[in-house]
Short mmCIF file of C-alpha atoms in Angstrom, two decimals:
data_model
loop_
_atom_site.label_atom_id
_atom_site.label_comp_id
_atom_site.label_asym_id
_atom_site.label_seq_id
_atom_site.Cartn_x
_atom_site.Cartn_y
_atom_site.Cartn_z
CA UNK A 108 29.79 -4.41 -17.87
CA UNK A 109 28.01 -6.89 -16.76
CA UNK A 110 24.42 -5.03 -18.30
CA UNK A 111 22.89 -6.79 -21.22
CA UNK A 112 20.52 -3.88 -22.57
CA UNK A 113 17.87 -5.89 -23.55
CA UNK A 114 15.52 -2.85 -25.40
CA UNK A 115 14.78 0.84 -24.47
CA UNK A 116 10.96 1.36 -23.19
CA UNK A 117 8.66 4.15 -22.95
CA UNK A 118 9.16 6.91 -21.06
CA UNK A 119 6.17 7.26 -18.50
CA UNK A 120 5.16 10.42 -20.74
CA UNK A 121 4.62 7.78 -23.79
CA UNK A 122 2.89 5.10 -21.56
CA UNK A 123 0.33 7.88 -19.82
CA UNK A 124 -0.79 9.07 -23.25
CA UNK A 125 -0.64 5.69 -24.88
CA UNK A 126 -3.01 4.85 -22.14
CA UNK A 127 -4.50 7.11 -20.81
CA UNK A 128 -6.80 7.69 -17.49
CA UNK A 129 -10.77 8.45 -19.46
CA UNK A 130 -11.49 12.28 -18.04
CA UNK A 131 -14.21 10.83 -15.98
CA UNK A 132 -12.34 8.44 -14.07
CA UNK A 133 -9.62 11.59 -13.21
CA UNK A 134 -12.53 13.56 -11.51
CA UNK A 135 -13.00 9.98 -9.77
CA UNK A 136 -9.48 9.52 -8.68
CA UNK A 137 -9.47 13.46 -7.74
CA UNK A 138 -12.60 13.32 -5.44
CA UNK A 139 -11.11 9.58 -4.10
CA UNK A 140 -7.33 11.36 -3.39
CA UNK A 141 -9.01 14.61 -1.19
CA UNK A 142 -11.26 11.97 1.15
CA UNK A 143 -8.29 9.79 1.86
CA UNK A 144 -5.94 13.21 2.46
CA UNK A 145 -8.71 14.42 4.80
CA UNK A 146 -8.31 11.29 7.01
CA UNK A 147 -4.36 11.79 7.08
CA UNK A 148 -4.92 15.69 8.11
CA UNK A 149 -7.27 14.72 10.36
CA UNK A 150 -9.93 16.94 8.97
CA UNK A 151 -12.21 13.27 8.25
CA UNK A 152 -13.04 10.89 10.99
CA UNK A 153 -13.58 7.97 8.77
CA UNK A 154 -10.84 4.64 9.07
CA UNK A 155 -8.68 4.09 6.15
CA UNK A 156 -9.11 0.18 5.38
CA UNK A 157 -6.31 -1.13 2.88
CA UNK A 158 -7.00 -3.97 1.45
CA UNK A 159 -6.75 -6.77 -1.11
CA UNK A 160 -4.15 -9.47 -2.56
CA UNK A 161 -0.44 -9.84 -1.39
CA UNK A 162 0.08 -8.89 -5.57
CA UNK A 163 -2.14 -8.22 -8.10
CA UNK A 164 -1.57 -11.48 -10.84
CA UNK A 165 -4.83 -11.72 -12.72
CA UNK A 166 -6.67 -8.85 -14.31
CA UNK A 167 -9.92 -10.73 -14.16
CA UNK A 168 -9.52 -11.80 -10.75
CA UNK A 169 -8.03 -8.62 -9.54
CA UNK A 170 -11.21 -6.36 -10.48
CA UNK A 171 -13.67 -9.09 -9.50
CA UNK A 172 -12.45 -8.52 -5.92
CA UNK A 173 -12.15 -4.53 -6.67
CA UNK A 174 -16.01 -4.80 -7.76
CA UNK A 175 -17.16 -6.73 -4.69
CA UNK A 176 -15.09 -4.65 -2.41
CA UNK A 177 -17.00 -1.36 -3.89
CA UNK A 178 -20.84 -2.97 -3.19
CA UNK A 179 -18.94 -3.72 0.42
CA UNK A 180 -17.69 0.49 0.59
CA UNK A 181 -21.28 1.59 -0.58
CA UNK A 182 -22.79 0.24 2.96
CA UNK A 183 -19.70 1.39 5.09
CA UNK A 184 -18.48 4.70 3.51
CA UNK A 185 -19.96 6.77 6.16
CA UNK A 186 -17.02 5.44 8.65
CA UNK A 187 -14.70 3.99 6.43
CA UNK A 188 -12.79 4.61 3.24
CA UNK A 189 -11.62 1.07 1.58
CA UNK A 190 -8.63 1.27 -0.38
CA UNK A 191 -7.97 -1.73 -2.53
CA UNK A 192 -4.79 -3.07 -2.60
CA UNK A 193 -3.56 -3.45 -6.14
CA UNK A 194 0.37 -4.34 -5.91
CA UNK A 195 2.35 -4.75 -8.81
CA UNK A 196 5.42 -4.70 -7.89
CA UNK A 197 6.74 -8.04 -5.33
CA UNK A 198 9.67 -7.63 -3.36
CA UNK A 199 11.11 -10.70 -2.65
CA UNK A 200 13.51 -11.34 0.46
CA UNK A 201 16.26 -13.48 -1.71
CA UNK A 202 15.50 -11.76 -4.51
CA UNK A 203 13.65 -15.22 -5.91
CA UNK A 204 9.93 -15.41 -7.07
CA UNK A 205 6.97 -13.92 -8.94
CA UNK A 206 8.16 -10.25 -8.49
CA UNK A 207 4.97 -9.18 -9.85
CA UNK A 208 2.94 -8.06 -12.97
CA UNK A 209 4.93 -5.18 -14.27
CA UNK A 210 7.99 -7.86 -14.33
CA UNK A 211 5.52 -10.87 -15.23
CA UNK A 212 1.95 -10.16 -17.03
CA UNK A 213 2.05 -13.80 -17.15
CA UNK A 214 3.05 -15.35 -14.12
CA UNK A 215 3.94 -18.52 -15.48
CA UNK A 216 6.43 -16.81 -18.57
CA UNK A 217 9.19 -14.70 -18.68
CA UNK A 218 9.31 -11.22 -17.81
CA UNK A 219 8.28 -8.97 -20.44
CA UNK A 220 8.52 -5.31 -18.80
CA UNK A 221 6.85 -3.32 -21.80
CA UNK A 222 3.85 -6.19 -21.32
CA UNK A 223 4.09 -5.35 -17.69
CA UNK A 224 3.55 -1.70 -17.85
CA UNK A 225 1.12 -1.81 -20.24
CA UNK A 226 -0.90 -4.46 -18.02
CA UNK A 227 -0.43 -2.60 -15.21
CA UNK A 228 -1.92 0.32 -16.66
CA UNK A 229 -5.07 -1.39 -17.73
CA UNK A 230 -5.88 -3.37 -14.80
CA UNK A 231 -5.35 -0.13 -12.61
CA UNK A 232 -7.97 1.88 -15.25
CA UNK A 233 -10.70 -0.92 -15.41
CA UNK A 234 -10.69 -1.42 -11.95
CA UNK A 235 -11.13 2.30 -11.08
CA UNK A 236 -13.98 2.10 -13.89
CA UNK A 237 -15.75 -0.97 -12.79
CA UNK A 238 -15.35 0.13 -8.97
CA UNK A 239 -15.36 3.21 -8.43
CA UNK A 240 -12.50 2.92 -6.02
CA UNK A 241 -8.77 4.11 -6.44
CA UNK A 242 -6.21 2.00 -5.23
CA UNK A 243 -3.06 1.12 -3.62
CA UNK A 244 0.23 0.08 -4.71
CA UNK A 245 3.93 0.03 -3.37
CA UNK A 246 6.54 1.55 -4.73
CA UNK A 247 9.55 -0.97 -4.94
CA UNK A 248 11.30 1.36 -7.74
CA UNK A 249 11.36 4.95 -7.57
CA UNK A 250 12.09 5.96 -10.89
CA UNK A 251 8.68 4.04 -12.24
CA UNK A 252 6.96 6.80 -10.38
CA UNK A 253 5.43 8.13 -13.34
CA UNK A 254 4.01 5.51 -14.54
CA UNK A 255 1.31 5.08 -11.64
CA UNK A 256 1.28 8.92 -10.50
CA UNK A 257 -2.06 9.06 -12.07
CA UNK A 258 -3.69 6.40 -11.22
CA UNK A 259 -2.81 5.68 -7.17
CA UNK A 260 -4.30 7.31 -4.53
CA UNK A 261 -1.77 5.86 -1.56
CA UNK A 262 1.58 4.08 -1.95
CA UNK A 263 3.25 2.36 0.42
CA UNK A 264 6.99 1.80 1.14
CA UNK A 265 8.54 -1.44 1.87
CA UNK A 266 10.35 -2.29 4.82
CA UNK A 267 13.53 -2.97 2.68
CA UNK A 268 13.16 0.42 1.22
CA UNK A 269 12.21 2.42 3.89
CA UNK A 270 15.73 3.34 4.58
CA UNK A 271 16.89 4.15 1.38
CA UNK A 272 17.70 7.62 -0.05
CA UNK A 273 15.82 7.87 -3.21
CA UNK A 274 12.85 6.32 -1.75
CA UNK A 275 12.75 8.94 0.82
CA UNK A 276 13.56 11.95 -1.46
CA UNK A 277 11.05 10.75 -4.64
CA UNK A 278 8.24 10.36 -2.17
CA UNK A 279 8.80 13.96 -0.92
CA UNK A 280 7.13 14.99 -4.66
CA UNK A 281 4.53 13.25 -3.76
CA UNK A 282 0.87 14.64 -3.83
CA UNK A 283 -0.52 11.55 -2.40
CA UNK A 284 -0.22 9.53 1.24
CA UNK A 285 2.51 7.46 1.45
CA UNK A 286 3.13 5.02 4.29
CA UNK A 287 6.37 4.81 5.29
CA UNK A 288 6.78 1.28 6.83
CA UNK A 289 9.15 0.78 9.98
CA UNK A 290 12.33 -1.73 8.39
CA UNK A 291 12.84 -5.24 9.42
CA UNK A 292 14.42 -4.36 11.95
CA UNK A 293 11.73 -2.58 13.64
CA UNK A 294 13.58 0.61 14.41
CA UNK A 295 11.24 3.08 14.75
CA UNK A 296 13.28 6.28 14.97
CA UNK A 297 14.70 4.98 11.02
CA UNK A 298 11.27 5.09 10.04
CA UNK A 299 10.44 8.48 11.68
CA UNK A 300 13.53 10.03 9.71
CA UNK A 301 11.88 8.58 6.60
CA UNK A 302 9.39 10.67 7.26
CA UNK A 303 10.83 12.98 8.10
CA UNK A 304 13.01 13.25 5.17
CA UNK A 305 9.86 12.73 2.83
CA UNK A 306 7.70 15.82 4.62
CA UNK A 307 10.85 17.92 3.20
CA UNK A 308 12.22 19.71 0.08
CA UNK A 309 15.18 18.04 -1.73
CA UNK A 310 16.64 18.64 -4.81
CA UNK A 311 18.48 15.72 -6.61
CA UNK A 312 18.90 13.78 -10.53
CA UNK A 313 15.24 11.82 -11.29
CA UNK A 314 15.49 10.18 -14.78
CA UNK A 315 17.99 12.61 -15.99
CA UNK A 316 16.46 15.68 -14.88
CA UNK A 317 17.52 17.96 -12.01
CA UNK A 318 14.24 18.46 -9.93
CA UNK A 319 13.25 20.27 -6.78
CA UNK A 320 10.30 18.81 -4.72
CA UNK A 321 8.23 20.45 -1.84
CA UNK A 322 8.03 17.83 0.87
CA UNK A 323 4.75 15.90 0.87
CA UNK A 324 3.10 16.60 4.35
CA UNK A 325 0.98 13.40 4.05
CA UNK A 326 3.68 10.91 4.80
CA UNK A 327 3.41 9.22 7.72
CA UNK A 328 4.19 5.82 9.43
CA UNK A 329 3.12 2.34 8.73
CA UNK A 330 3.81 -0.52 11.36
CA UNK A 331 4.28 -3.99 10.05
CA UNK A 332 6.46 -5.85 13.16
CA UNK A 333 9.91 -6.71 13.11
CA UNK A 334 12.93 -9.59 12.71
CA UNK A 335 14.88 -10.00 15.38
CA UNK A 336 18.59 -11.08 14.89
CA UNK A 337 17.42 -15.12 15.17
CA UNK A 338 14.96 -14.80 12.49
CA UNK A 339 11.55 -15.03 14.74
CA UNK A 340 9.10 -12.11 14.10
CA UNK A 341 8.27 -9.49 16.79
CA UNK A 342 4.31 -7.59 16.26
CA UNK A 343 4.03 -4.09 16.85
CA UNK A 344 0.60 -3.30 16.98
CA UNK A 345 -0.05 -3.90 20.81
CA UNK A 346 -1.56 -1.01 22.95
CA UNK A 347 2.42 -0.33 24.46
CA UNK A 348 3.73 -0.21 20.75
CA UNK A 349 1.17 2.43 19.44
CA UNK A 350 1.44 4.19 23.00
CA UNK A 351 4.95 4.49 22.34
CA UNK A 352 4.96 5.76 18.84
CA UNK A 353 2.68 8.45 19.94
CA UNK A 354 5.44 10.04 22.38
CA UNK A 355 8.03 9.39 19.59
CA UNK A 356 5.90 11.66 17.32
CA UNK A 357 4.99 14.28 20.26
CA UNK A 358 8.94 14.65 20.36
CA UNK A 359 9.72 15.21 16.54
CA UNK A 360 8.42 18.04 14.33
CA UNK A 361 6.29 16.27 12.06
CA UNK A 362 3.35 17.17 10.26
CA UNK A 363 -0.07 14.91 10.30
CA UNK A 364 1.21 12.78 12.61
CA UNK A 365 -0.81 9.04 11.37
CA UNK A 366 0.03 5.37 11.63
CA UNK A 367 -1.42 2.82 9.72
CA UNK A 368 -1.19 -0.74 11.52
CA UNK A 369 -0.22 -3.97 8.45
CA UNK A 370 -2.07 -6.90 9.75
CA UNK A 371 0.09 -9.02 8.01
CA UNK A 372 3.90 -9.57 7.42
CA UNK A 373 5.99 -10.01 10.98
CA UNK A 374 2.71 -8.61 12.81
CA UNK A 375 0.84 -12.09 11.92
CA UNK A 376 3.44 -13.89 11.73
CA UNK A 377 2.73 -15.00 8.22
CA UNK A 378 -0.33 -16.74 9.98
CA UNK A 379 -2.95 -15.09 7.86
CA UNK A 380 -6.24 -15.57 9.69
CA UNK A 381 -4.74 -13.57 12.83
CA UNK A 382 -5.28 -10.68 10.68
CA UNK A 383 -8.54 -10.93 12.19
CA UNK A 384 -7.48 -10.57 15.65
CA UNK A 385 -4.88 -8.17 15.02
CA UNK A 386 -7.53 -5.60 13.40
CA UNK A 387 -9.88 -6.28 16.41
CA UNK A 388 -6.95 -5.46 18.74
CA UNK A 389 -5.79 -2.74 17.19
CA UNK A 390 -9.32 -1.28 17.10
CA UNK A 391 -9.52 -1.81 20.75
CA UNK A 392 -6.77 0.19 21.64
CA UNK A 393 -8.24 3.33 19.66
CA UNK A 394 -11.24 2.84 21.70
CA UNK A 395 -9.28 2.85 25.04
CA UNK A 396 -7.23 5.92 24.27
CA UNK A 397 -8.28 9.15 22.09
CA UNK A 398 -4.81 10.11 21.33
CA UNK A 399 -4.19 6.74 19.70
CA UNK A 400 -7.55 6.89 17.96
CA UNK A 401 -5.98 9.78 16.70
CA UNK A 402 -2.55 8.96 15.99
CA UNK A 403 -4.09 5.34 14.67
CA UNK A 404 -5.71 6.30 10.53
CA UNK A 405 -6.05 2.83 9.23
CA UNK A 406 -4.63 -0.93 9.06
CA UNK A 407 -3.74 -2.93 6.33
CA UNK A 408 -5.38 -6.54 5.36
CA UNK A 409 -4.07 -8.90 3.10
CA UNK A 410 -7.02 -10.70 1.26
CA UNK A 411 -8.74 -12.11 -1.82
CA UNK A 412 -11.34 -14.08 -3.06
CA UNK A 413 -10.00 -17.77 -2.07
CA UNK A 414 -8.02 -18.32 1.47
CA UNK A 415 -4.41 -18.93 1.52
CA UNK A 416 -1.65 -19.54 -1.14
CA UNK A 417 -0.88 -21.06 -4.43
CA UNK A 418 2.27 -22.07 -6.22
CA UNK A 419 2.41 -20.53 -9.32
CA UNK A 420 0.30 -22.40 -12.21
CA UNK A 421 -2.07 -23.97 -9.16
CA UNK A 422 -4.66 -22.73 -11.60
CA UNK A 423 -7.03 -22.07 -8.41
CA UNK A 424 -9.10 -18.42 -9.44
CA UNK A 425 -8.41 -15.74 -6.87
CA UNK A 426 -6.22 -17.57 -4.92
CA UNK A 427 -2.57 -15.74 -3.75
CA UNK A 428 0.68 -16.85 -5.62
CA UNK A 429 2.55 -14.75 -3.03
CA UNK A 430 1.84 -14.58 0.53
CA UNK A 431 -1.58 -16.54 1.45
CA UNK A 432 -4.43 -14.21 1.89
CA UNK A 433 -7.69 -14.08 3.81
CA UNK A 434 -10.98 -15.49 2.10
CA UNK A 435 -14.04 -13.15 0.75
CA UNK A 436 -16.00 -14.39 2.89
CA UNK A 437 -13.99 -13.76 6.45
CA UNK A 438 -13.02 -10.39 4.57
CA UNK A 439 -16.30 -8.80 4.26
CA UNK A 440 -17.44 -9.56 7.76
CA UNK A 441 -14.12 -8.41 8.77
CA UNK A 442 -14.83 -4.71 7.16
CA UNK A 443 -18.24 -4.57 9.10
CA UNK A 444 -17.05 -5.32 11.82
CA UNK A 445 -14.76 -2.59 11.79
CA UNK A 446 -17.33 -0.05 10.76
CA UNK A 447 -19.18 -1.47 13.80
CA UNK A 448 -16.24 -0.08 15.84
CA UNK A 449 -16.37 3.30 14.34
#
């Protein structure tokens, strides 16, 4: 074998009571999870706004933006609900790169997963204590699960994952949203099935166990644009694109139909300040048709405190090492103006 078995780590059990979510913060993260499943269900009008860094590299930096993202939620929570994006996990197209905190607490070291998880868990709890606000995060490896169960209140899965079996079948034990993103390809009907497959019981082998799920009827799509076979990027969020997933959902059985629109990724092109445009679009179209105001939950926005992207050790605070990032500044105005919308 080719393994080298470096050493064994806690079991998410050991890591959750090792450190552990304060009581107080659990009644937060409770009230937090049941206004973000109303939206999904459709029983809350308010817009789902996900947002923050490409990944989550800096504690301090991390819940500065979390903090000024919660004075930004306290004038706009009547319409919307801001999620912050907290991502610490990084997939990586080649498989090269900062893959993210849980691999790398120190982005410029080597990976030290025990570190990781233990930083992880910290800068998820102080951010949720200094905020107010329970976050995002997506889930590049199934079987870490339970390390994060009790402190997310939406995951997201990639569009490299999307299509995989044990993504599908963990997320159906799910008691949160998950946003099932459409693959690289931009095959819808593969990322309807992954819903599909997620809204449903399965029983299969999770960390040695045998377990049975329920389904988890919040589920539902995310689009993020496509990759054509040439290697150009298509967008997805037009009026025809969201106009079309509608009918695909009025022809399956699915429950809570919802799509959240990513700003970012093959939608922007990697061009980060279209983000901007894209959300204003996007919002458009919800105002031109009530079934896609319906159908249409949220968006995604990649941003943090400095615009653009770093390489790793740039030393610039709040500044992407991943994919570059809107500014505060554009970001804030960017939320009101959405509320405006609503």
């Amino acid at each position: 074998m080719s393994f080298e078995f470096i050493k064994k780590l806690p079991t998410p059990d050991e890591i959750r009571i090792q450190f552990a979510v304060p009581s107080d913060l659990v009644k937060v993260k409770e009230e937090k999870d049941r206004e973000i499943r109303d939206v999904i269900t459709g029983k809350s009008k308010k817009f789902l706004v996900i947002i923050g860094p490409c990944s989550a590299d800096n504690e301090d930096a991390v819940c500065d933006y979390v903090t000024r993202l919660a004075k930004v939620n306290e004038k706009v929570k009547d319409k919307l609900i801001l999620i912050p994006r907290i991502y610490t996990n990084k997939p990586r197209t080649t498989g090269e790169g900062y893959k993210g905190i849980v691999h790398q607490p120190d982005p410029e070291q080597k990976p030290d997963f025990l570190a990781g998880l233990i930083a992880m868990r910290k800068m998820h709890i102080r951010a949720i204590a200094e905020s107010g606000l329970t976050a995002a995060d997506e889930m590049l490896y199934p079987e870490n699960w339970g390390y994060v169960s009790d402190i997310l209140s939406y995951v997201a899965i990639g569009a490299r994952s999307v299509e995989d079996q044990q993504h599908r079948i963990v997320v159906s034990g799910f008691d949160i949203p998950a946003g099932m993103k459409n693959p690289t390809s931009g095959n819808l009907t593969v990322m309807l099935n992954s819903v599909y497959a997620s809204q449903h019981a399965h029983s299969f082998i999770y960390r040695g166990w045998e377990v049975k799920t329920n389904g988890n009827e919040l589920a539902h799509t995310v689009l993020r644009g496509a990759t054509n076979k040439h290697g150009g990027n298509l967008p997805n969020y037009h009026y025809e694109d969201l106009n079309l997933l509608l009918t695909l959902y009025n022809e399956r059985d699915l429950k809570n139909p919802a799509a959240i629109i990513d700003t970012n990724h093959s939608n922007s092109n990697k061009d980060f300040k279209q983000q901007i445009r894209i959300v204003k679009e996007v919002m458009h179209s919800r105002k031109l048709n009530a079934d896609i105001h319906k159908l249409v939950k949220g968006v995604m926005v990649e941003s943090y405190i400095e615009e653009g992207c770093q390489k790793v050790g740039g030393g610039i605070y709040g500044k992407s090492i991943t994919d570059p990032c809107l500014g505060w500044k554009d970001t804030e105005q960017l939320i009101y103006d959405i509320a405006e919308y609503e």
